[in-house]
Coordinates of C-alpha atoms in Angstrom, one line a residue:
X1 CA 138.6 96.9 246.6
X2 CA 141.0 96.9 249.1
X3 CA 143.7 95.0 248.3
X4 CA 145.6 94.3 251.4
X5 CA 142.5 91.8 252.0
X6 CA 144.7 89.3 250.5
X7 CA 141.6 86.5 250.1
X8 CA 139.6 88.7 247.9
X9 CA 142.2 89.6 245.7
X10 CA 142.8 85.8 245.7
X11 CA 139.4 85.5 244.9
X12 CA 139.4 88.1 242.0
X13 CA 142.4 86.4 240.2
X14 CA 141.3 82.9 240.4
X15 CA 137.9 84.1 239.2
X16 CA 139.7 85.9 236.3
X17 CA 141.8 82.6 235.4
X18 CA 138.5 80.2 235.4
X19 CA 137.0 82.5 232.9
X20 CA 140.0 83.3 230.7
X21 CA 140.4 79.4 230.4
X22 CA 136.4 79.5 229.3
X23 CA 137.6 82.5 227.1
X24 CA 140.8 80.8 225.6
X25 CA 138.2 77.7 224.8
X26 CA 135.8 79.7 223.3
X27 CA 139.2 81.3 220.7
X28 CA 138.3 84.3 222.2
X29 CA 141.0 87.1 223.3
X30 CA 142.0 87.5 227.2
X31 CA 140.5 91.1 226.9
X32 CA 136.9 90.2 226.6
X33 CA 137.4 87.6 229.9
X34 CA 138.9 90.1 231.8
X35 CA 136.3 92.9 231.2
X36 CA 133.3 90.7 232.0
X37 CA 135.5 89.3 235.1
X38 CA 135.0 93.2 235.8
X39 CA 131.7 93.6 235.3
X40 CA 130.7 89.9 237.1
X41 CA 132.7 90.9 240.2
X42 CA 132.2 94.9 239.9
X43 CA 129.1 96.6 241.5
X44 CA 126.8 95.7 239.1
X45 CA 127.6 92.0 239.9
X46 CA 128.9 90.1 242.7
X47 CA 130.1 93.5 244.2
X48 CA 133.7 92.7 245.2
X49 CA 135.5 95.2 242.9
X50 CA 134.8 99.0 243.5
X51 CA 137.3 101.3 241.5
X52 CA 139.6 103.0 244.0
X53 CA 143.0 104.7 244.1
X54 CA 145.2 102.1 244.2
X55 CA 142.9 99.9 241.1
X56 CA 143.3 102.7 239.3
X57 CA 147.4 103.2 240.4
X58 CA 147.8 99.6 238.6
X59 CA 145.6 99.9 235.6
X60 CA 147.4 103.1 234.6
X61 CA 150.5 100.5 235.0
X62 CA 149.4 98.8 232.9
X63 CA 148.8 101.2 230.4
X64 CA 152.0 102.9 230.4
X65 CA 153.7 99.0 229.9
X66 CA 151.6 98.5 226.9
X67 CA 152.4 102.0 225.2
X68 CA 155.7 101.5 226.3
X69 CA 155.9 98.0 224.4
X70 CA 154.0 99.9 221.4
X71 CA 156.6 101.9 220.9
X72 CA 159.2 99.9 221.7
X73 CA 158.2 97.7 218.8
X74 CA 157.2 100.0 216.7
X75 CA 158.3 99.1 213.0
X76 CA 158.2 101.6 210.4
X77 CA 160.6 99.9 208.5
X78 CA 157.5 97.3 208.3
X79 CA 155.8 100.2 206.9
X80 CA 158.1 101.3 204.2
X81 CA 158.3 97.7 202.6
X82 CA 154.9 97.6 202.1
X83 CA 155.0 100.8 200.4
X84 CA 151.9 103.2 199.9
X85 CA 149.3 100.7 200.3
X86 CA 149.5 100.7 204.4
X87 CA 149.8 104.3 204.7
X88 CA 146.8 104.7 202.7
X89 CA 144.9 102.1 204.0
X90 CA 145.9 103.5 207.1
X91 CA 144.9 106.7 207.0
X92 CA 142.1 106.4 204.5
X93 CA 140.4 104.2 206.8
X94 CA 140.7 106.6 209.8
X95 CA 139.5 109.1 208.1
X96 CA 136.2 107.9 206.6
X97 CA 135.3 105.5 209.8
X98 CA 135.4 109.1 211.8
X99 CA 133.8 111.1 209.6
X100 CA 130.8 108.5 209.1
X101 CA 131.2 107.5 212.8
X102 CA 130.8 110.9 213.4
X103 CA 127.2 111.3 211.3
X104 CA 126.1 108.0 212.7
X105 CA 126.8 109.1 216.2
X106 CA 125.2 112.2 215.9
X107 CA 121.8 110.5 213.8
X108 CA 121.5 108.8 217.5
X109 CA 121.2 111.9 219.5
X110 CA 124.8 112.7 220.7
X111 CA 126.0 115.8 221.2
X112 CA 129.1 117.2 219.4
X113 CA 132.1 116.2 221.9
X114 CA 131.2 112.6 222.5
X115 CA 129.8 112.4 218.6
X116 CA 133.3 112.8 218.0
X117 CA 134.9 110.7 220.5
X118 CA 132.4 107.6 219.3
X119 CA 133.8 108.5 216.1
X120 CA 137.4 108.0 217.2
X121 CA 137.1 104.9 219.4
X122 CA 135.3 103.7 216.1
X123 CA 138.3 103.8 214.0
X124 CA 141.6 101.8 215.5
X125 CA 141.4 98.1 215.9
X126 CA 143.5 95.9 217.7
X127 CA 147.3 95.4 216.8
X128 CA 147.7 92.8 219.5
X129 CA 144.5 90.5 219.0
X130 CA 145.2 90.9 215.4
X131 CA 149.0 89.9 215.5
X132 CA 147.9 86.9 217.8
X133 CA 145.3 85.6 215.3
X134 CA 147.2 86.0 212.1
X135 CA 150.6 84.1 213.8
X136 CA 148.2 81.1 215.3
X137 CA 146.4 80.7 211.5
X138 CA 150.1 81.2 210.0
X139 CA 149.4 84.2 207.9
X140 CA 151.3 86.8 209.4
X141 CA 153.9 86.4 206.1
X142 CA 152.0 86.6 203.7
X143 CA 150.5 89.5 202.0
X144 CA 147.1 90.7 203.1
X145 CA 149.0 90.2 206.5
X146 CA 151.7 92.2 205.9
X147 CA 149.2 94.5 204.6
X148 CA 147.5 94.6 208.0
X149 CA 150.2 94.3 210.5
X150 CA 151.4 97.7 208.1
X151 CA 148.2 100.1 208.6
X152 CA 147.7 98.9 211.8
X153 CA 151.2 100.3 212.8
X154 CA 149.9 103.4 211.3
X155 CA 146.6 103.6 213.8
X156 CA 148.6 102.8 216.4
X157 CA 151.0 106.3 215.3
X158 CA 147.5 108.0 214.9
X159 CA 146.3 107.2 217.9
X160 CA 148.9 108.7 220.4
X161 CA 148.9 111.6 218.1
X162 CA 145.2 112.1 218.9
X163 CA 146.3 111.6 222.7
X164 CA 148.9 114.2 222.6
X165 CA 146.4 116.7 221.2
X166 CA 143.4 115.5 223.7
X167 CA 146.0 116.1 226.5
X168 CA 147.3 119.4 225.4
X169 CA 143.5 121.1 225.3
X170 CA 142.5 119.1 228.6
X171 CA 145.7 120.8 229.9
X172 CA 144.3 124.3 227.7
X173 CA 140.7 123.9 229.4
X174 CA 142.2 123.7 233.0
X175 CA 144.5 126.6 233.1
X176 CA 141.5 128.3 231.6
X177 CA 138.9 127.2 234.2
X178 CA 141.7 128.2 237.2
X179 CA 142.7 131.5 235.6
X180 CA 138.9 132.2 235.3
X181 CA 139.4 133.3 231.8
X182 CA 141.6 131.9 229.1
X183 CA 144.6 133.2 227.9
X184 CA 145.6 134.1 224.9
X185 CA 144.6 131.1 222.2
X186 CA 148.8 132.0 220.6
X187 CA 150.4 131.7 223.5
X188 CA 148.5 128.5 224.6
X189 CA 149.8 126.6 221.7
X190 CA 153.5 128.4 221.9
X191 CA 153.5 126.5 225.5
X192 CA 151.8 123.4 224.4
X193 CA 154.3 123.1 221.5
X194 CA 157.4 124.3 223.3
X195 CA 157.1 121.9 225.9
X196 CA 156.5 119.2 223.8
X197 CA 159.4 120.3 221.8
X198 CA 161.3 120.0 225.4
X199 CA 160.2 116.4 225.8
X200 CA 161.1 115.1 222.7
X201 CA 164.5 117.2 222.6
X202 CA 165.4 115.7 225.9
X203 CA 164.6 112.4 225.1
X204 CA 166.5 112.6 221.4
X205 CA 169.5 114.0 224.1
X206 CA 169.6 110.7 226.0
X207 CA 168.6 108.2 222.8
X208 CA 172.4 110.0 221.5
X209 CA 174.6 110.2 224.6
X210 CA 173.0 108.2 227.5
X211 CA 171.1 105.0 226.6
X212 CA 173.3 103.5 224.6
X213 CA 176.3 103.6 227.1
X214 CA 174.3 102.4 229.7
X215 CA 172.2 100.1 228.7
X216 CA 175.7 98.4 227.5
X217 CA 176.0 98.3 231.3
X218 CA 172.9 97.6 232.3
X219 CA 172.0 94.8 229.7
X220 CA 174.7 92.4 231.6
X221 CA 171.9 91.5 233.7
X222 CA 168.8 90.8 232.2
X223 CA 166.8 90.8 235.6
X224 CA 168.3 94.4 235.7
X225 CA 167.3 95.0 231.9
X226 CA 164.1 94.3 233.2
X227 CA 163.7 96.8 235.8
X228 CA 165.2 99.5 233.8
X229 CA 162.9 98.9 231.3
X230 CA 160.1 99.5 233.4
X231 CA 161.3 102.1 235.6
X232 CA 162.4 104.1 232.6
X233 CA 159.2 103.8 231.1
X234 CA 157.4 105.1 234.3
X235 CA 159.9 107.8 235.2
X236 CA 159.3 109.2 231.3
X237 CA 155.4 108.8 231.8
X238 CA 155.5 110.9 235.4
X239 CA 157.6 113.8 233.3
X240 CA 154.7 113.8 230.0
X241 CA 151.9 113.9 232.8
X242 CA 154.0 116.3 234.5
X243 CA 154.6 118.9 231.7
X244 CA 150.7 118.8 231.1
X245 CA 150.8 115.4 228.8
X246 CA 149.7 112.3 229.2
X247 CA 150.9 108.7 231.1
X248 CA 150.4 107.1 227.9
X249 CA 152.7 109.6 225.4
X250 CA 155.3 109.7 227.9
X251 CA 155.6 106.0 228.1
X252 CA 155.3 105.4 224.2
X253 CA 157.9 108.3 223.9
X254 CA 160.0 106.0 226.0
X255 CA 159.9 103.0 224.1
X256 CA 160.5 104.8 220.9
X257 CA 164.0 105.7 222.6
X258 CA 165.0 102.1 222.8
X259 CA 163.3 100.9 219.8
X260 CA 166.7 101.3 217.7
X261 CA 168.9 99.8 220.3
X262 CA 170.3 96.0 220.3
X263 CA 168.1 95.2 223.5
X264 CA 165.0 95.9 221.8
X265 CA 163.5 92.3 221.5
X266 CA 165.3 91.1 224.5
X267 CA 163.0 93.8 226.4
X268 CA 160.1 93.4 224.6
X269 CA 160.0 89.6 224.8
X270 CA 160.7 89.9 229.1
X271 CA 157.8 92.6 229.8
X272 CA 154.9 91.0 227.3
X273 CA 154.2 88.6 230.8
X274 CA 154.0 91.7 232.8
X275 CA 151.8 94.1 230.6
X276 CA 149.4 91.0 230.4
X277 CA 148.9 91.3 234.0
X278 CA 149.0 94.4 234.9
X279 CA 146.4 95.0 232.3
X280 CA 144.1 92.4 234.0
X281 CA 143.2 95.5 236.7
X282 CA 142.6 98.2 233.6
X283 CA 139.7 95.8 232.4
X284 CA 138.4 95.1 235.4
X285 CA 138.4 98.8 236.0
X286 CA 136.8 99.3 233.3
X287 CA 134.3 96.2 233.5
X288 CA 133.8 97.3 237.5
X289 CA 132.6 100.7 236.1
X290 CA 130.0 100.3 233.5
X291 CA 126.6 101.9 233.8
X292 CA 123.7 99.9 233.1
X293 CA 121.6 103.0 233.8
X294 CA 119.8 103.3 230.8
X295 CA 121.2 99.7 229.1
X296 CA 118.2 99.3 226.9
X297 CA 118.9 102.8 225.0
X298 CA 122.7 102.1 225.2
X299 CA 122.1 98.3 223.6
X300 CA 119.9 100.1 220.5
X301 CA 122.8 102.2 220.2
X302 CA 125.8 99.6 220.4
X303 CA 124.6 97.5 218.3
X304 CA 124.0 100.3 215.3
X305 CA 127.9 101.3 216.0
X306 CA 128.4 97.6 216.4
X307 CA 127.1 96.9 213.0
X308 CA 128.9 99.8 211.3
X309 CA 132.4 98.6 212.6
X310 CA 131.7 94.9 211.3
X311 CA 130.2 95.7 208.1
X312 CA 131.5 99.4 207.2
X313 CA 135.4 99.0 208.3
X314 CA 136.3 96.4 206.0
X315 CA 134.0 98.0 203.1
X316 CA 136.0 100.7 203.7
X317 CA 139.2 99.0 203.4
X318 CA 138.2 96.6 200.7
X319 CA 137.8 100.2 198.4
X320 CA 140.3 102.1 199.4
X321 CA 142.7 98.5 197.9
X322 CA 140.4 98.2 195.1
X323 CA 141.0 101.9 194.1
X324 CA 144.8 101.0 194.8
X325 CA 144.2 98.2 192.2
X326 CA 144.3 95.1 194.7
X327 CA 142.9 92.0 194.1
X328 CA 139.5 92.4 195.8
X329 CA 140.1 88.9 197.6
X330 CA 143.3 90.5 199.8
X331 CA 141.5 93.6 200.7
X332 CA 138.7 91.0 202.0
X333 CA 141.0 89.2 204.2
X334 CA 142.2 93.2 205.1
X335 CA 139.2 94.3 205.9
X336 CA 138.5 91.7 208.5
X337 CA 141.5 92.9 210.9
X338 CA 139.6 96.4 211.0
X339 CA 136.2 94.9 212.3
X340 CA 136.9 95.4 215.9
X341 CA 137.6 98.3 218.1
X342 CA 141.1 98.4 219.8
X343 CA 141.8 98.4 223.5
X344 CA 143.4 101.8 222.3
X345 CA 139.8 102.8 221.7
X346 CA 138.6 101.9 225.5
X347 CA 142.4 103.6 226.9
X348 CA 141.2 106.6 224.7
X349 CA 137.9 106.8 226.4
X350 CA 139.4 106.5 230.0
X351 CA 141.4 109.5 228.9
X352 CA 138.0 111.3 227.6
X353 CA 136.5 110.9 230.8
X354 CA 139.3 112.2 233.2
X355 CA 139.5 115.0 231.4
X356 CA 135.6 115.8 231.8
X357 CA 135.0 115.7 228.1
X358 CA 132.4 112.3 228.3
X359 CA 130.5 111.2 230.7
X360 CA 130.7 107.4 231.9
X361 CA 127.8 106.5 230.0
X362 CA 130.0 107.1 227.3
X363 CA 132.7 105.0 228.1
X364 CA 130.1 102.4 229.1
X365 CA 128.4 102.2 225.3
X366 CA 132.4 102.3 224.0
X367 CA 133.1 99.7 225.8
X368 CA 129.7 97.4 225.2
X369 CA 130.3 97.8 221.2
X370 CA 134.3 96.8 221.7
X371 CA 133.0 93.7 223.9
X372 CA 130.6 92.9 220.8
X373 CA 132.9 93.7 217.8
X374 CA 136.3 91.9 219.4
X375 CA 133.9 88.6 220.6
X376 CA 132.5 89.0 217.0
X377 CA 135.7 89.6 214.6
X378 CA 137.5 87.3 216.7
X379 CA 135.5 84.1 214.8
X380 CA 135.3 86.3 211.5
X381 CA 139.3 86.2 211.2
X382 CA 139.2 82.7 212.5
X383 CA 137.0 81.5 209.7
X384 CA 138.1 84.3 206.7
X385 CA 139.0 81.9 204.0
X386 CA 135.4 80.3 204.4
X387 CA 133.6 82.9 204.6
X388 CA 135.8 84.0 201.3
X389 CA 135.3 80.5 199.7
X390 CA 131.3 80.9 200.4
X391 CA 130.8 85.2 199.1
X392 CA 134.2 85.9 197.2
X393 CA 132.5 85.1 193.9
X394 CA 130.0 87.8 194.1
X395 CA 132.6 90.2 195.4
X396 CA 134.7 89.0 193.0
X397 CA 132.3 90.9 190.5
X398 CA 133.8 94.5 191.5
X399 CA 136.8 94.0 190.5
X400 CA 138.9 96.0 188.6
X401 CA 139.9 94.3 185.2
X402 CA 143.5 96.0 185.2
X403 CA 144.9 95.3 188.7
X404 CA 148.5 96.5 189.2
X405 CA 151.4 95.6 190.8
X406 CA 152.9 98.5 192.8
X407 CA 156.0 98.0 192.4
X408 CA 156.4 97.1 189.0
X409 CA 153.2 98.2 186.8
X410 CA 152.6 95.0 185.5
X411 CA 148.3 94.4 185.1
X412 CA 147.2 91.2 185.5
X413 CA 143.7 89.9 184.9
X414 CA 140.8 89.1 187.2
X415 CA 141.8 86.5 188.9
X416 CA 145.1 88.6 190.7
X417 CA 147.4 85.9 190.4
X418 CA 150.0 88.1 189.4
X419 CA 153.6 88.3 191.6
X420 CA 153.4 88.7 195.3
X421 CA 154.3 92.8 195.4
X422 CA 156.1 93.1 198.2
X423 CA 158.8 89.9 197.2
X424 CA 161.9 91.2 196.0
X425 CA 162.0 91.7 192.3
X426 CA 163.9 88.8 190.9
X427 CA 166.8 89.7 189.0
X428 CA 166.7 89.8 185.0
X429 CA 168.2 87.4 182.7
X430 CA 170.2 89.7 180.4
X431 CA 170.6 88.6 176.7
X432 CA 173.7 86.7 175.9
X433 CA 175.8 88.6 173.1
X434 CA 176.6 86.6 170.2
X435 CA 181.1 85.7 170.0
X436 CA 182.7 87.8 167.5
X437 CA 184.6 86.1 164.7
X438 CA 187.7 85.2 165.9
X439 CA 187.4 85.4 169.4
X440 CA 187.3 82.3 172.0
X441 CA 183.4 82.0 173.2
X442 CA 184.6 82.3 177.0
X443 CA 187.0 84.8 176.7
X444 CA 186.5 87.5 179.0
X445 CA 183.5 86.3 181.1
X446 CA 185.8 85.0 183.7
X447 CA 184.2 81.9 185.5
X448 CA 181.3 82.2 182.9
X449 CA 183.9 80.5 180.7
X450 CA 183.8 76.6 180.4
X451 CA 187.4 74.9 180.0
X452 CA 187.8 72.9 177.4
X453 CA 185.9 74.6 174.8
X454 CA 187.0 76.1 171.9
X455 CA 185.6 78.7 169.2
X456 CA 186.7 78.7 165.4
X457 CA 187.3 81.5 163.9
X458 CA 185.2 81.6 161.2
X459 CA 181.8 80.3 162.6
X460 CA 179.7 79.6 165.8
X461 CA 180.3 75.9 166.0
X462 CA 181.8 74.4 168.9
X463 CA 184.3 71.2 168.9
X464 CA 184.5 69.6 172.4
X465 CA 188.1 67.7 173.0

């Protein structure tokens, strides 16, 4: 697509709006639309789209504004008040969806590398979609949402760890294959780390004696915030790609920086508009380059990783609370934000395939099972206290008898009705010490004291005047 030809781009967008307003009817999220607005006007459709240079210039854009906005909002402070449960959850979760991921993946025939990658797309589910649909049904406050919003911070963490490392031996694996012979395995992770170290000392330099200054300067305009914002985040990205990482560390590195500043929110709010759009051209990147090849064997095999992400992610979740002694009915309405892959999952595969690890069948079946399980979840968080109200008796079964309140150890019975655990603990009524003989009742307990009353001094009985 060239995009000078200003009528086709025309054409694109307005074909992308008409179906994100079918999309928007349907309660289903803008990312769905806009990857079958790829496919419809890509090569295997209408033919419009054809991934090119300057397609891909905007969709990696896009992905550096939306890491960029991940880490500029990136709460761990969230994290801390909901104590073990979201680390756990977290991490329990990524661990066991990869590892059966992984078995599943390679019971279909894949080989070891893309077993693995399955494995990983399998694991992180959406922050964004997620946020949305909890704030529209007004459960973002309470506690299984808390819950969620928590762990999901935690995947998000995970997952530009994983890119860091994929970058780092993509970047290991090139200076092999151009040496002819690779170096020395020591001394490729003693460059790896020290110029990551380099990065993230730089950065720490200006997040002490730069930003602040300036952005007091900067921030006087907020057009100009704007653009700082963004160019920041882009000039960070260029120095992580150019130092052997990736776009997307770079740019999440960069928001990190700003994420204890005042401007935080003020930024965040201004650029949600722009990574929107510029993540239209990602998806229909991605959508414009599907293979439908071999799309009967790839169908078999998306909807077996399909049903494992619908069905097995929240299982997973609902155990890993019910070991954590959780009400089984919270780790229900948990378990139902995992039953999706994230777009991190399709941004992860992107990255598998430039570095030659996958092929683009890969990214194809990757992308077919997130287009299943976000169209899918998307009515399964819609509709989670019915579904509850119609199976939470029988699941209600397996739970523990003694669930426990983190924070304060008190066991409750079946039914978990005990105090929300992550509301502040109320404060104790302390036992009111009985006057001594001869001493006024209020004396001493400053405006505890009532005027007017008087204690004799032989006895507890009070005489009003």
């Amino acid at each position: 697509m060239e995009l000078h030809d200003f009528p086709l781009l025309a054409a694109v967008l307005a074909v992308a709006t008409l179906v994100g307003l079918v999309a928007t009817r349907l309660r289903q999220p803008l990312i769905v639309a806009f990857i079958g607005v790829g496919i419809l006007v890509g090569p295997a459709g209408l033919g419009w789209v054809e991934t090119d240079s300057t397609i891909e210039l905007l969709a990696h854009l896009g992905i550096a504004v939306l890491l960029f906005l991940v880490g500029l909002r990136l709460d761990l402070h969230l994290v801390r008040t909901t104590g073990p449960i979201a680390l756990a959850t977290g991490l329990g979760q990524v661990i066991f969806t990869s590892a059966i991921g992984y078995l599943i993946a390679r019971l279909l025939g894949m080989d070891n590398i893309t077993s693995l990658y399955v494995a990983v797309a399998l694991t992180f589910s959406s922050t964004i979609i997620i946020v949305k649909l909890l704030s529209d049904k007004r459960e973002l406050e309470q506690l299984h949402g808390r819950i969620a919003v928590g762990f999901l911070i935690v995947q998000d963490i995970v997952v530009v760890l994983v890119m860091i490392t994929l970058t780092a031996f993509g970047q290991r694996d090139a200076v092999a294959g151009a040496d002819g012979e690779g170096n020395d395995l020591t001394t490729e992770v003693l460059i790896v780390l020290g110029k990551g170290i380099g990065l993230l000392a730089g950065i720490a330099l200006l997040m002490k004696f730069v930003l602040p200054r300036l952005l007091d300067h900067i921030a006087r305009s907020q057009e100009l915030l704007v653009l700082f914002g963004v160019a920041y985040a882009i000039s960070v990205a260029a120095i992580s790609e150019w130092l052997g990482f990736s776009t997307e560390v770079g740019a999440f590195l960069a928001g990190v920086s700003l994420a204890t500043t005042p401007y935080r929110d003020a930024l965040g709010a201004r650029l949600v508009s722009l990574r929107d759009f510029m993540l239209l051209f990602f998806f229909l990147q991605l959508g414009a380059g599907l293979e439908f090849a071999d799309a009967g064997r790839q169908m078999g095999e998306a909807v077996v990783l399909s049903l494992f992400v619908l069905i097995g992610n929240p299982l997973i979740v609902i155990v890993i609370m019910a070991l954590m002694r959780y009400p089984v009915r919270v780790g229900f309405l948990c378990g139902l934000t995992v039953a999706q892959i994230s777009e991190f999952s399709l941004i992860l595969a992107a990255l598998g395939l430039s570095l030659g690890h996958i092929t683009g069948a890969t990214v194809s079946l990757i992308t077919v099972v997130g287009l299943i399980t976000i169209g899918v979840s998307t009515y399964l968080i819609m509709y989670s206290q019915q579904i509850w109200g119609r199976i939470g008796g029988r699941l209600e079964r397996f739970q523990r008898a003694d669930i426990v309140q983190p924070d304060t150890g008190h066991r409750t019975g079946r039914g978990g009705r005990g105090r929300d655990p992550l509301r502040p603990r109320p404060l104790r009524r302390t036992r009111r010490r009985p006057p001594r003989p001869g001493r006024p009742a209020g004396a001493g307990r400053g405006l505890g004291s009532v005027p007017g009353d008087e204690q004799r001094a032989g006895g507890g009985h009070r005489r009003l005047r």
